[in-house]
Short mmCIF file of C-alpha atoms (C1' of nucleotides) in Angstrom, two decimals:
data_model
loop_
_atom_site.label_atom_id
_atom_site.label_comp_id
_atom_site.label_asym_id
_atom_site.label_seq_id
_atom_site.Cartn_x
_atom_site.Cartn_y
_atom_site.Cartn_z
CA UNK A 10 11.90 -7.64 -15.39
CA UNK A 11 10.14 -5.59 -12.54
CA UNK A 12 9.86 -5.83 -8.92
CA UNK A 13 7.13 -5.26 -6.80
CA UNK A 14 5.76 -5.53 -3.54
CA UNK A 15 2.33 -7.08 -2.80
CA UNK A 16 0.59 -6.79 0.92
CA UNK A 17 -1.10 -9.41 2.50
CA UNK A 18 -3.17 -9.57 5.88
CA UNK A 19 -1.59 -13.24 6.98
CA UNK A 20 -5.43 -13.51 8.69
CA UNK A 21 -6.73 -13.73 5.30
CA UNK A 22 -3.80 -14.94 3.09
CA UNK A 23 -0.05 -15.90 4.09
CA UNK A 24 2.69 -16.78 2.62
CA UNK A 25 2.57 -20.29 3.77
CA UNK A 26 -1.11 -20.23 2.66
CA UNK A 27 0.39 -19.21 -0.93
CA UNK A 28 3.11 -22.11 -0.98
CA UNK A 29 0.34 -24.12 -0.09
CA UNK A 30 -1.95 -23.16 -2.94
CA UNK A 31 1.43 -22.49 -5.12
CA UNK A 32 -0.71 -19.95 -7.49
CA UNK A 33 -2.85 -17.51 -6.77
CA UNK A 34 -5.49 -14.91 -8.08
CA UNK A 35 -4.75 -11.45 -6.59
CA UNK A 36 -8.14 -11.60 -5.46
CA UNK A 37 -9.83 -8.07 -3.46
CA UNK A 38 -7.79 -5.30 -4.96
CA UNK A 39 -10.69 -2.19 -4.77
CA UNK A 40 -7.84 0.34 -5.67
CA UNK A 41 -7.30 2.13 -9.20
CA UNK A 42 -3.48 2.54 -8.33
CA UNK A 43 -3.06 -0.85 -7.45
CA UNK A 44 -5.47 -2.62 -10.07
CA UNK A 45 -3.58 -0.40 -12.56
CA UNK A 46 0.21 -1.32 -11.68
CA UNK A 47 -1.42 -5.10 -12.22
CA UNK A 48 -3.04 -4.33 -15.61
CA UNK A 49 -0.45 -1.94 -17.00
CA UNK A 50 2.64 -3.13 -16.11
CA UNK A 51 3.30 -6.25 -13.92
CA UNK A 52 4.72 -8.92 -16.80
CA UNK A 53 5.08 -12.87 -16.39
CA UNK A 54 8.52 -13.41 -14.08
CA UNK A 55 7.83 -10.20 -12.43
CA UNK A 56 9.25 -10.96 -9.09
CA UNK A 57 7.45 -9.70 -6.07
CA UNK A 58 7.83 -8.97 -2.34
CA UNK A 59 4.84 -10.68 -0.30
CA UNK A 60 4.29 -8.24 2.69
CA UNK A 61 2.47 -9.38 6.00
CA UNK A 62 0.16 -6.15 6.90
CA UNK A 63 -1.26 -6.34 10.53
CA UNK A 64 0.87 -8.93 11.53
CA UNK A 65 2.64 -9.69 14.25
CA UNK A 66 5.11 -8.09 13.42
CA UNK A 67 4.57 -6.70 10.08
CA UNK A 68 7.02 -7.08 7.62
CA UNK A 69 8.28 -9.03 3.87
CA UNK A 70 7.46 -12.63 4.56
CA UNK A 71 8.72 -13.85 1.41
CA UNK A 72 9.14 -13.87 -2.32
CA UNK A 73 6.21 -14.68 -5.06
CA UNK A 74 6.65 -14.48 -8.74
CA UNK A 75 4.14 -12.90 -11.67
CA UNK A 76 2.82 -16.20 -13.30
CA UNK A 77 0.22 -15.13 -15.69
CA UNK A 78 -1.49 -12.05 -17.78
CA UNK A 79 -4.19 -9.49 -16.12
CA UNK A 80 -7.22 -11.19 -16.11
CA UNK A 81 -11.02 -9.99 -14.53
CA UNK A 82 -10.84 -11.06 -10.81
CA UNK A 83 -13.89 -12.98 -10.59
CA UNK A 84 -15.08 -11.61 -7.19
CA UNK A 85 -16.20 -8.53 -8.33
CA UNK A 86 -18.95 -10.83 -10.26
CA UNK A 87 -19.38 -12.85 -7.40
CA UNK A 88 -22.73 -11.39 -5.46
CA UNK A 89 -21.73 -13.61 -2.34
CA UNK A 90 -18.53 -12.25 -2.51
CA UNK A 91 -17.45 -9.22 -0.23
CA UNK A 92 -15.57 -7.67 -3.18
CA UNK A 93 -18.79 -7.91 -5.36
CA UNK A 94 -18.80 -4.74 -7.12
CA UNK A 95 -22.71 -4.39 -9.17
CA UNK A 96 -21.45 -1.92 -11.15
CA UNK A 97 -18.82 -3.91 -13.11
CA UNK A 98 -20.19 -5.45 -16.32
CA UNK A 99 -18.35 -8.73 -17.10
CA UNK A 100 -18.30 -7.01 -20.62
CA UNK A 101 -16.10 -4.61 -19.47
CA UNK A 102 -14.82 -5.34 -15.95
CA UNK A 103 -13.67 -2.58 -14.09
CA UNK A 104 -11.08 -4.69 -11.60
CA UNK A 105 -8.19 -7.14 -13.35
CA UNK A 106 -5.76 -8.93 -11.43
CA UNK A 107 -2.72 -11.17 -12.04
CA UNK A 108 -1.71 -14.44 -10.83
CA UNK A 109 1.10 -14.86 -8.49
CA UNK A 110 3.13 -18.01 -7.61
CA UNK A 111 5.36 -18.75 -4.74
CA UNK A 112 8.80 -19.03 -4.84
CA UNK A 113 9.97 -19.04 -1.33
CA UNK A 114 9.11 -18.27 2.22
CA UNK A 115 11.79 -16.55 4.46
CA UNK A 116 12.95 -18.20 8.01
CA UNK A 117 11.65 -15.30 9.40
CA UNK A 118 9.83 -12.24 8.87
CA UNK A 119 11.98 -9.03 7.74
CA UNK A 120 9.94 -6.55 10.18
CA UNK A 121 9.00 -3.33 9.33
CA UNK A 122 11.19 -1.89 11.48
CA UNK A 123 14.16 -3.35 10.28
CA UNK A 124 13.60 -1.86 7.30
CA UNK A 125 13.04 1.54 8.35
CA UNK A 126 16.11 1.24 10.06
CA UNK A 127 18.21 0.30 7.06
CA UNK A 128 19.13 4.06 4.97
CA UNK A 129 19.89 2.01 1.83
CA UNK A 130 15.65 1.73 1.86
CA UNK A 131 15.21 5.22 2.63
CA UNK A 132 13.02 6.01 -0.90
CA UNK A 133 11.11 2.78 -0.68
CA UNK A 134 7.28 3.47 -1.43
CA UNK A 135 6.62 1.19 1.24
CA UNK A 136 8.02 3.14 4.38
CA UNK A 137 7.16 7.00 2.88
CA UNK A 138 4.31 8.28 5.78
CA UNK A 139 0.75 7.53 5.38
CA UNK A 140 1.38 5.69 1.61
CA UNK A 141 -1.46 2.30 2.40
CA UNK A 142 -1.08 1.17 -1.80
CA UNK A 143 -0.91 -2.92 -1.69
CA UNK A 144 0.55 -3.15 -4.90
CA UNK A 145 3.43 -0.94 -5.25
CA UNK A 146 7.03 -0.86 -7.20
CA UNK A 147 10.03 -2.01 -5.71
CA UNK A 148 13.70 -0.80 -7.32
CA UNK A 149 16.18 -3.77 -7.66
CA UNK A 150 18.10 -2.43 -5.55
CA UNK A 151 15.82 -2.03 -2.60
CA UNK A 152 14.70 -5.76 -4.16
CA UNK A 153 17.98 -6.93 -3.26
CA UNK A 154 18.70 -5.13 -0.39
CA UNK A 155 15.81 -6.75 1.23
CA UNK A 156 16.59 -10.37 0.45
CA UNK A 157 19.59 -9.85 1.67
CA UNK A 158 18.27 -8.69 5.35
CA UNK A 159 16.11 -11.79 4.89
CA UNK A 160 19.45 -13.77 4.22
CA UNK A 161 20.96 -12.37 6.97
CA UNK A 162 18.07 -13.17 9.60
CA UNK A 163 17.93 -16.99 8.45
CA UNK A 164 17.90 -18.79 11.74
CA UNK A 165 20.68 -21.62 11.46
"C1'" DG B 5 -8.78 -0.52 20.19
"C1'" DC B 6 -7.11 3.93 18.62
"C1'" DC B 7 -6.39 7.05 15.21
"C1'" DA B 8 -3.80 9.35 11.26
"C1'" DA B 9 -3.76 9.31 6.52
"C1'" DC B 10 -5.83 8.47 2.53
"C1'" DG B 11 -9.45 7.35 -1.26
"C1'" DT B 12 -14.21 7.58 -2.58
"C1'" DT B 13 -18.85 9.26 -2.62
"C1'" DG B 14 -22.37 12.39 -3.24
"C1'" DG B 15 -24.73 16.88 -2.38
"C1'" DC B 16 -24.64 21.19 -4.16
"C1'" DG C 15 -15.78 21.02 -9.77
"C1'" DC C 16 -15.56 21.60 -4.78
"C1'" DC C 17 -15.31 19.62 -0.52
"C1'" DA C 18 -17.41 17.50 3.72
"C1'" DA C 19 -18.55 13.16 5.26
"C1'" DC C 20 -17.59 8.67 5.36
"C1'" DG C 21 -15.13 4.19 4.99
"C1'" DT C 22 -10.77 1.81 4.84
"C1'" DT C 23 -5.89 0.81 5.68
"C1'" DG C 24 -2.58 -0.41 8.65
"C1'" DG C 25 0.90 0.82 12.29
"C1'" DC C 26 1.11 0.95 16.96
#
DNA sequence: GCCAACGTTGGC
DNA sequence: GCCAACGTTGGC
């Protein structure tokens, strides 16, 4: 199993929006890095990070789960859509996306600056300078390290 | 709202 | 293939 982290504006899509819906289609995803960590290598179980991005504050909201295979995300199709992209032929769609599920939604918000603050996260992807990738791999050990921040910050 | 950093586009 | 211009991301 692999860990990742997935970023969210919370305008657009939350984490309570996703234990809402409890699975989701990675809809939106425009970048080749990011479409290709979803085709390539994110498997079923996969656990994931859900990041809030311009948030108040920013930060790891929660956890979400891999539920299903890469499969074409149907906006790029979609000429109402703001992700249509006319130059993707359903024959051979350019932009595939997997499902995620929830799995559970933190008391509060791990901020962004908590976690710069923590050395043990020092290498994440997440917190080099300038890095804006919304899907990105996360090493079990920075995995862990942040649930356990989030355990630490649950409100009693 | 500002702006730094980055990815993409398109002229040449 | 280079690279300037442009659009987007996302923290602050």
């Amino acid at each position: 199993m692999n860990t990742w982290l997935m970023k969210s504006e919370p305008d657009v899509f939350s984490i309570d929006d996703l234990k809402r819906a409890k699975t989701t289609g990675w809809e939106g995803v425009r970048n080749y890095q990011a479409r290709n960590f979803m085709r390539d290598e994110m498997k079923p179980g996969d656990l994931v990070l859900f990041y809030h991005s311009n948030a108040e504050p920013s930060g790891v909201a929660g956890v979400a789960k891999v539920a299903g295979p890469p499969i074409p995300d149907p906006t790029q199709f979609d000429k109402k859509s703001e992700y249509y992209d006319a130059s993707s032929k359903p024959v051979a769609p350019t932009w595939l996306m997997v499902t995620v599920s929830f799995v559970e939604a933190f008391d509060a918000v791990v901020p962004l600056a908590t976690l710069k603050a923590e050395k043990a996260l020092a290498g994440m992807a997440l917190l080099q300078k300038g890095q804006r990738l919304s899907v990105q791999p996360v090493s079990r050990a920075h995995f862990a390290k942040v649930l356990s921040l989030a355990k630490a910050n649950t409100k009693v």
